[in-house]
PDB file of C-alpha atoms in Angstrom:
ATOM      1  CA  UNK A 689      57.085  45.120 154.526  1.00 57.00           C
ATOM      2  CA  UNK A 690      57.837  47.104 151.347  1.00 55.00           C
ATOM      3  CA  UNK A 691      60.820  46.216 149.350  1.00 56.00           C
ATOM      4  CA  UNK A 692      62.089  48.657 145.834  1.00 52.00           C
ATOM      5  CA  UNK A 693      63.440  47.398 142.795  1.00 54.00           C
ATOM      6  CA  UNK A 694      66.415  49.717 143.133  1.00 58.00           C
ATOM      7  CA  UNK A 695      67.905  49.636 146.914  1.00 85.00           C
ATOM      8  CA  UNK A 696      71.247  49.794 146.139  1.00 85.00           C
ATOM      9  CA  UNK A 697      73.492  53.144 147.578  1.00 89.00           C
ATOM     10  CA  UNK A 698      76.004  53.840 145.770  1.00 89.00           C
ATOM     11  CA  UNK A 699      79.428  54.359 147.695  1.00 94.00           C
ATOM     12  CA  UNK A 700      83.143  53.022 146.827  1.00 95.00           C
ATOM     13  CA  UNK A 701      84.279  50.081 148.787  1.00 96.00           C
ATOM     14  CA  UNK A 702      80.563  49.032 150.354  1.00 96.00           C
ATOM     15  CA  UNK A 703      77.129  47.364 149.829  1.00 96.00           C
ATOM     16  CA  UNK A 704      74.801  49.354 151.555  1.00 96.00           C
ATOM     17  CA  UNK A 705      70.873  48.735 150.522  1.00 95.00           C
ATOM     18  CA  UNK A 706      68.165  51.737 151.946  1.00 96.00           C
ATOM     19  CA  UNK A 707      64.620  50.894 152.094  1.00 95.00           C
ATOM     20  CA  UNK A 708      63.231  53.779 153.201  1.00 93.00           C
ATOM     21  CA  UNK A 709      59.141  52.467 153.568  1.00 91.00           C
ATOM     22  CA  UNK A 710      59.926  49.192 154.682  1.00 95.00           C
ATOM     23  CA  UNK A 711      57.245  48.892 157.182  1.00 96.00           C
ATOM     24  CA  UNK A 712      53.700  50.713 156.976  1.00 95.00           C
ATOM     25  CA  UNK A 713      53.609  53.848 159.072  1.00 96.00           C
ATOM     26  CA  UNK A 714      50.650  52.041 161.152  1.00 97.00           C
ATOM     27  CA  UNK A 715      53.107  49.045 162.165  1.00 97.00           C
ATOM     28  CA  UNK A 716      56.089  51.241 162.819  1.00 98.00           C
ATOM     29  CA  UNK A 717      54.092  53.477 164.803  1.00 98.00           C
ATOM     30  CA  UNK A 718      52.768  50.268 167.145  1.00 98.00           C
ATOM     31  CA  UNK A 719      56.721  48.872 167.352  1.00 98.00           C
ATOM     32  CA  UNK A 720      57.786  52.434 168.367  1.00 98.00           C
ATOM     33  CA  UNK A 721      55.324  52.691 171.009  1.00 98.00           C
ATOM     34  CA  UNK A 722      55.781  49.107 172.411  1.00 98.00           C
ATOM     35  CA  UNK A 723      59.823  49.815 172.234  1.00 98.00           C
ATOM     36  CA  UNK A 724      59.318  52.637 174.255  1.00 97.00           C
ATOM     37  CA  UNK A 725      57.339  50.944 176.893  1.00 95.00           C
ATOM     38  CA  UNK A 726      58.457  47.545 177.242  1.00 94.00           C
ATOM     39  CA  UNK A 727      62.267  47.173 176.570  1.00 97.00           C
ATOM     40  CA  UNK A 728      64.893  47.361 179.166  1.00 94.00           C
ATOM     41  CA  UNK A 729      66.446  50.582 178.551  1.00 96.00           C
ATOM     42  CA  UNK A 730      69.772  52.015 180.652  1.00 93.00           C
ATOM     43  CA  UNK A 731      72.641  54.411 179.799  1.00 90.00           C
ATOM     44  CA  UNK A 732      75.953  53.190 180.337  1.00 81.00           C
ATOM     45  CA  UNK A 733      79.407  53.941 180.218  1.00 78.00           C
ATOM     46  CA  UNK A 734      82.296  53.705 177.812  1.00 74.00           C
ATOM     47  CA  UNK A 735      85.655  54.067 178.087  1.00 73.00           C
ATOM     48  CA  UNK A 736      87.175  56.507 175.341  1.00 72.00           C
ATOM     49  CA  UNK A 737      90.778  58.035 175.453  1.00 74.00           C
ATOM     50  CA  UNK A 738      91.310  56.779 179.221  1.00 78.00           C
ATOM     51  CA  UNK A 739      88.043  57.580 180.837  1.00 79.00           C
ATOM     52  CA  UNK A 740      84.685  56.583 181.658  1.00 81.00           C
ATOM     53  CA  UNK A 741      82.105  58.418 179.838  1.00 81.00           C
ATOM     54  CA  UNK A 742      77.898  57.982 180.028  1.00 87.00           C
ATOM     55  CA  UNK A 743      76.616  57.070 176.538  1.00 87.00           C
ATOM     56  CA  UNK A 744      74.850  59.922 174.886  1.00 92.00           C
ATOM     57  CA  UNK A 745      71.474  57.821 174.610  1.00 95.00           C
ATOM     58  CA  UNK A 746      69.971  54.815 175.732  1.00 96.00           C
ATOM     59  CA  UNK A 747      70.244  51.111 175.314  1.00 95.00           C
ATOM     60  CA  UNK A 748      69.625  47.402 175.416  1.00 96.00           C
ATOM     61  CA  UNK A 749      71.628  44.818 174.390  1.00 96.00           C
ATOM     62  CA  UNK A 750      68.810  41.754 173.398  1.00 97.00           C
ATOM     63  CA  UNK A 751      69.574  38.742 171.714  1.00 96.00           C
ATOM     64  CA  UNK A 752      70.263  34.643 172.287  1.00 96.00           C
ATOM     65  CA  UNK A 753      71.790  33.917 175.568  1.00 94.00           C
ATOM     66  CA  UNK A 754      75.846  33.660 174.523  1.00 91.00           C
ATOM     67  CA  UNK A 755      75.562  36.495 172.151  1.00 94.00           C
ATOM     68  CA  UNK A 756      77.815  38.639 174.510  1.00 91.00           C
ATOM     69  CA  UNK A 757      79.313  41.856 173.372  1.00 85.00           C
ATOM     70  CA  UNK A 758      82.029  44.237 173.758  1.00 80.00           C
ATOM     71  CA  UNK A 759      82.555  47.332 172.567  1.00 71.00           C
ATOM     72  CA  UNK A 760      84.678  50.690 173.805  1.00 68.00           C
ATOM     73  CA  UNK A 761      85.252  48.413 177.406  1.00 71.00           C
ATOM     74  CA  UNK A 762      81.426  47.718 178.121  1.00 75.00           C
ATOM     75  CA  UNK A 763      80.833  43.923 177.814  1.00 81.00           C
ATOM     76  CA  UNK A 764      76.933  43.830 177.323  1.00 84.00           C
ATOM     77  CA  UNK A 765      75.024  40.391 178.659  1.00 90.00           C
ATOM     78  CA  UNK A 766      72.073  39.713 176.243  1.00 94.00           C
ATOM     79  CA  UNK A 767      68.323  40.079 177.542  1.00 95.00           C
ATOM     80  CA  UNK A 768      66.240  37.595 176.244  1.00 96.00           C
ATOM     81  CA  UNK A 769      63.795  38.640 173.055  1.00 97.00           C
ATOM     82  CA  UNK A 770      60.718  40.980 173.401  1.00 97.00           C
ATOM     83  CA  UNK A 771      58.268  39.595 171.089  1.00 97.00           C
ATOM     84  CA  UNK A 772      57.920  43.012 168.870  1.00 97.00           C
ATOM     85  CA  UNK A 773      61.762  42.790 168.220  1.00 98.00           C
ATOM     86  CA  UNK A 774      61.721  39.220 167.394  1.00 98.00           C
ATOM     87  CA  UNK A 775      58.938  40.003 164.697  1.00 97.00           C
ATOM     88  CA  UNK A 776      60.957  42.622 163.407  1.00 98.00           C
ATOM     89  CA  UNK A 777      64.253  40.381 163.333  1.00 98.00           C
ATOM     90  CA  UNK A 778      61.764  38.070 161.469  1.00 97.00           C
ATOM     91  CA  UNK A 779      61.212  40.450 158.713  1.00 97.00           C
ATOM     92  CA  UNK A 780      65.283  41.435 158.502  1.00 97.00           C
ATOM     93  CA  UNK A 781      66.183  37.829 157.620  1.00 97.00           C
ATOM     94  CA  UNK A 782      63.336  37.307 155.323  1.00 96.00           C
ATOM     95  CA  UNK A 783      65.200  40.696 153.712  1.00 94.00           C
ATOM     96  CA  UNK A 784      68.731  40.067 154.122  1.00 95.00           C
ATOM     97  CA  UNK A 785      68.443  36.017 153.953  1.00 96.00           C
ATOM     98  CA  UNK A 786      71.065  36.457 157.131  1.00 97.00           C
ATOM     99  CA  UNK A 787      70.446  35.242 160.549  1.00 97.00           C
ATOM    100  CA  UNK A 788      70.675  37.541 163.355  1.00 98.00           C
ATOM    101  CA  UNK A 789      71.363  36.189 167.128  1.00 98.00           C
ATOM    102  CA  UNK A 790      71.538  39.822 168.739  1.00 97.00           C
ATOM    103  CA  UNK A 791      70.433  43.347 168.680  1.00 98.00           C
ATOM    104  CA  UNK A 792      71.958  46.144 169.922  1.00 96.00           C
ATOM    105  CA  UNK A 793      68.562  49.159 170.305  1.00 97.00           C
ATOM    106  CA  UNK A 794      69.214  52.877 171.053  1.00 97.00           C
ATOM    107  CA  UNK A 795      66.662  55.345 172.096  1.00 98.00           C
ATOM    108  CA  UNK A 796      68.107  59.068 171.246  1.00 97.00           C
ATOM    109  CA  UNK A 797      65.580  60.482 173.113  1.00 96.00           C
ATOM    110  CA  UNK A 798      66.140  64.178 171.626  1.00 96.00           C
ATOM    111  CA  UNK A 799      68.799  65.772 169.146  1.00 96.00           C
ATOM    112  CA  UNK A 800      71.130  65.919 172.074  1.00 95.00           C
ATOM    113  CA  UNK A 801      71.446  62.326 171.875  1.00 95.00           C
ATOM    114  CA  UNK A 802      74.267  61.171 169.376  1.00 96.00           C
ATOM    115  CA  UNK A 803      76.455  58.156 167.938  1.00 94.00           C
ATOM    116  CA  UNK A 804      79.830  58.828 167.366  1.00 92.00           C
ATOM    117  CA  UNK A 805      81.629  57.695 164.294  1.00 95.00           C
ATOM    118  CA  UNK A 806      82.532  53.998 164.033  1.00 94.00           C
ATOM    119  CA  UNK A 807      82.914  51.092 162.727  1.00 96.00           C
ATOM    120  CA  UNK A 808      80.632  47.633 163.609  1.00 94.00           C
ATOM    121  CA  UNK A 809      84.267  45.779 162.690  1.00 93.00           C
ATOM    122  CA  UNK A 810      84.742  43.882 166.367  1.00 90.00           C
ATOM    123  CA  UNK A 811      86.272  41.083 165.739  1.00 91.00           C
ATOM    124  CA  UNK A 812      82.915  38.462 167.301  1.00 93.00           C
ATOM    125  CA  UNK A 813      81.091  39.981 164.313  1.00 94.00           C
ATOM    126  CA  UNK A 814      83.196  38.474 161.975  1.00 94.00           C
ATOM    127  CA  UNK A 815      85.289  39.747 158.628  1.00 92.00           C
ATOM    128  CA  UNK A 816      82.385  41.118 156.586  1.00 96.00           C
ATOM    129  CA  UNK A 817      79.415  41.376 158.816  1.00 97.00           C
ATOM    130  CA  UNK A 818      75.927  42.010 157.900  1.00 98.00           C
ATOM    131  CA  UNK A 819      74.579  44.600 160.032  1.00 98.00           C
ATOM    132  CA  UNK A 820      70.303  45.319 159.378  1.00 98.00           C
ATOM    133  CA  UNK A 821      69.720  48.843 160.937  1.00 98.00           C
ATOM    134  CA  UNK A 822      65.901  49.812 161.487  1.00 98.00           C
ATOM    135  CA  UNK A 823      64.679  53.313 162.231  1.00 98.00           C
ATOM    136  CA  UNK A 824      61.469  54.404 164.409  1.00 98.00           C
ATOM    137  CA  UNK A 825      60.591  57.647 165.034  1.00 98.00           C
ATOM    138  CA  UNK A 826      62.135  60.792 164.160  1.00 97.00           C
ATOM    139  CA  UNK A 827      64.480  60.809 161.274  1.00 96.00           C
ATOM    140  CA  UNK A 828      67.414  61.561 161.791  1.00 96.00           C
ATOM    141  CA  UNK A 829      70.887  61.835 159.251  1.00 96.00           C
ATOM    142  CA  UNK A 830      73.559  58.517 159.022  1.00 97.00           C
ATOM    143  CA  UNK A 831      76.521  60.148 157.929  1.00 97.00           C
ATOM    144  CA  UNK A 832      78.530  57.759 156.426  1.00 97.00           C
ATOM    145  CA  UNK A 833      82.905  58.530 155.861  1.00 97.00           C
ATOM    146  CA  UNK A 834      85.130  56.522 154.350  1.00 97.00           C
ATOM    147  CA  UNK A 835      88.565  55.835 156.272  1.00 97.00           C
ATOM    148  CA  UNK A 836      90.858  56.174 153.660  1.00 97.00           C
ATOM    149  CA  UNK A 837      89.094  58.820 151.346  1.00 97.00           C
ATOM    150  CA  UNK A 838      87.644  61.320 153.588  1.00 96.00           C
ATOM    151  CA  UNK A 839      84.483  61.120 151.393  1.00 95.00           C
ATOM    152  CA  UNK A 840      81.126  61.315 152.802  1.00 96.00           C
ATOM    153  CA  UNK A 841      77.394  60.226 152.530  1.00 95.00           C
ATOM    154  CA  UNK A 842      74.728  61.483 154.734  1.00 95.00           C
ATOM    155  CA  UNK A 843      71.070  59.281 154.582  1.00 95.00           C
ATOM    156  CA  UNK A 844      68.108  60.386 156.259  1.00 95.00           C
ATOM    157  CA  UNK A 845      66.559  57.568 157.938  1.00 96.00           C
ATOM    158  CA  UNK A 846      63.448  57.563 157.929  1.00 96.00           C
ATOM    159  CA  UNK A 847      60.191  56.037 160.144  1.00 98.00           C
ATOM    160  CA  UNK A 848      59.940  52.653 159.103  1.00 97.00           C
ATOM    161  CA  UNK A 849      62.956  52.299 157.115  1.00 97.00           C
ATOM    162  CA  UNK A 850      65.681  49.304 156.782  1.00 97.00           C
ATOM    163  CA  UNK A 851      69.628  50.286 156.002  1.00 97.00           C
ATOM    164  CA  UNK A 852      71.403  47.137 155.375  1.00 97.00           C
ATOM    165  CA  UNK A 853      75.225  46.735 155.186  1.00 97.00           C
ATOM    166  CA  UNK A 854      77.129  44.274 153.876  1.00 97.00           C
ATOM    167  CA  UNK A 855      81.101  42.749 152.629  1.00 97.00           C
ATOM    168  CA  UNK A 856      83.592  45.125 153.059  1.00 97.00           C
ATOM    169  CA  UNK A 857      80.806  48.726 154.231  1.00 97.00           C
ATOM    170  CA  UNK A 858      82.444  48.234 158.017  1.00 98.00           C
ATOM    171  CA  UNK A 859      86.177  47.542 156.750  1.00 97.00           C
ATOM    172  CA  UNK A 860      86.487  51.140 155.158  1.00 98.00           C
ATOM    173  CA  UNK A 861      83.685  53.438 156.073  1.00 97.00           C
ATOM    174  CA  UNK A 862      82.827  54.492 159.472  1.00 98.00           C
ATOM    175  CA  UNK A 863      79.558  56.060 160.143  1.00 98.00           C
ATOM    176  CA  UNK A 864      77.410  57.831 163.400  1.00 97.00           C
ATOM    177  CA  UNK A 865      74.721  60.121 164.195  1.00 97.00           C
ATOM    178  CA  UNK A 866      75.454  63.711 165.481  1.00 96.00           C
ATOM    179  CA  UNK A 867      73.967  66.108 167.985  1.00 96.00           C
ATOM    180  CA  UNK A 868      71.758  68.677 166.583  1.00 95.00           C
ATOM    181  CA  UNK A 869      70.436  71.887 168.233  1.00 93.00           C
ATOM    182  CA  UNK A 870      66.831  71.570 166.352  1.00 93.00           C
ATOM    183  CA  UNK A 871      63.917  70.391 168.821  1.00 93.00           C
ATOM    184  CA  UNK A 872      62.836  67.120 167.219  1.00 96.00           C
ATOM    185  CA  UNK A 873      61.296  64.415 168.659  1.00 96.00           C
ATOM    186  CA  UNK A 874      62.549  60.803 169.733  1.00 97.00           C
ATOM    187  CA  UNK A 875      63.841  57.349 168.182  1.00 98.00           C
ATOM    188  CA  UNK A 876      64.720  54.434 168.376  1.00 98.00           C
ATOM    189  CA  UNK A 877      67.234  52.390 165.919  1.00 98.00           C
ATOM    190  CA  UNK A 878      67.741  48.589 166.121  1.00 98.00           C
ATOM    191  CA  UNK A 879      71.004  47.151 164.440  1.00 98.00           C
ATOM    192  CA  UNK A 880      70.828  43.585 164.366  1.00 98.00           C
ATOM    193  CA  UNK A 881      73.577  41.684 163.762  1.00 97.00           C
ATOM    194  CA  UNK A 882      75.292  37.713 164.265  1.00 97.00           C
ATOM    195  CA  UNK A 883      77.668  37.265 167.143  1.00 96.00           C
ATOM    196  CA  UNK A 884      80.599  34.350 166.651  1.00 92.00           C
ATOM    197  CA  UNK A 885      81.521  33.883 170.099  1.00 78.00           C
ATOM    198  CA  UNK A 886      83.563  30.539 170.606  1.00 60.00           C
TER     199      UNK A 886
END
């Protein structure tokens, strides 16, 4: 892990850190290719406006056993941990000095695969959740808008890197990934975050 003296993005209303060469390009290159191979991976469906639509990527829902999830009408059931994602939520808490009890991973598998624009602000995550988002693979832009302003920020993730947000990032900024027409290869993100379920 490499950490920067300087982290710190600068945006009203939020406490987002970047570390954009948090792991060496030899260890993110093994946990992209063991990701790909060894995690549980389906596309499901959402409900949006009404109707049932398939996710624009794939994904697995990992994490302790009552760290269950709902978001958009799909209530996820945590897998247990893969070993590789366990390291890495090792390394996040070291970080962050959070602990995380679930991990939602998504494999866009080409620029056709997107995120629309949200907000991590369901209520089992709590009032100011602290979300650790790690890239692998191709880099692709987090565009981030705030609710009220309209103002945005756009951060290329890169391989390797670690976006951390924090206190109030998820009560006034949304933020996604969007399609693009450019061939690019795959990744895969992993958002790690603490579910309160009572």
């Amino acid at each position: 892990m490499q950490l920067f003296d300087t982290p710190q993005i600068a945006m009203v209303d939020a406490d987002v850190q970047y570390y954009p060469n948090w792991l060496g390009i030899s260890d993110a290159d093994a946990f992209f290719a063991q990701l790909k191979q060894n995690l549980s991976w389906s596309q499901d469906y959402i409900r949006i406006y009404g109707r049932d639509v398939k996710i624009p990527r794939l994904q697995c829902w990992m994490g302790d056993p009552a760290a269950t999830y709902t978001y958009s009408g799909l209530q996820m059931q945590p897998v247990g941990w893969a070993e590789p994602v366990k390291q890495i939520k090792d390394y996040c808490e070291q970080v962050t000095g959070h602990s995380f009890n679930s991990v939602l991973a998504n494999w866009y598998r080409d620029g056709q695969d997107s995120m629309g624009m949200h907000s991590d602000d369901e209520p089992e995550l709590g009032a100011q959740p602290v979300i650790a988002s790690v890239t692998l693979g191709e880099p692709r832009k987090f565009i981030f808008k705030h609710k009220q302003l309209g103002i945005k920020h756009e951060i290329p993730l890169a391989h390797g890197s670690l976006l951390v947000m924090r206190g109030t990032t998820q009560q006034y900024w949304q933020h996604g990934i969007n399609k693009t027409k450019r061939v690019i290869d795959d990744r895969i993100n992993l958002t790690f975050r603490h579910i309160f379920n009572n």
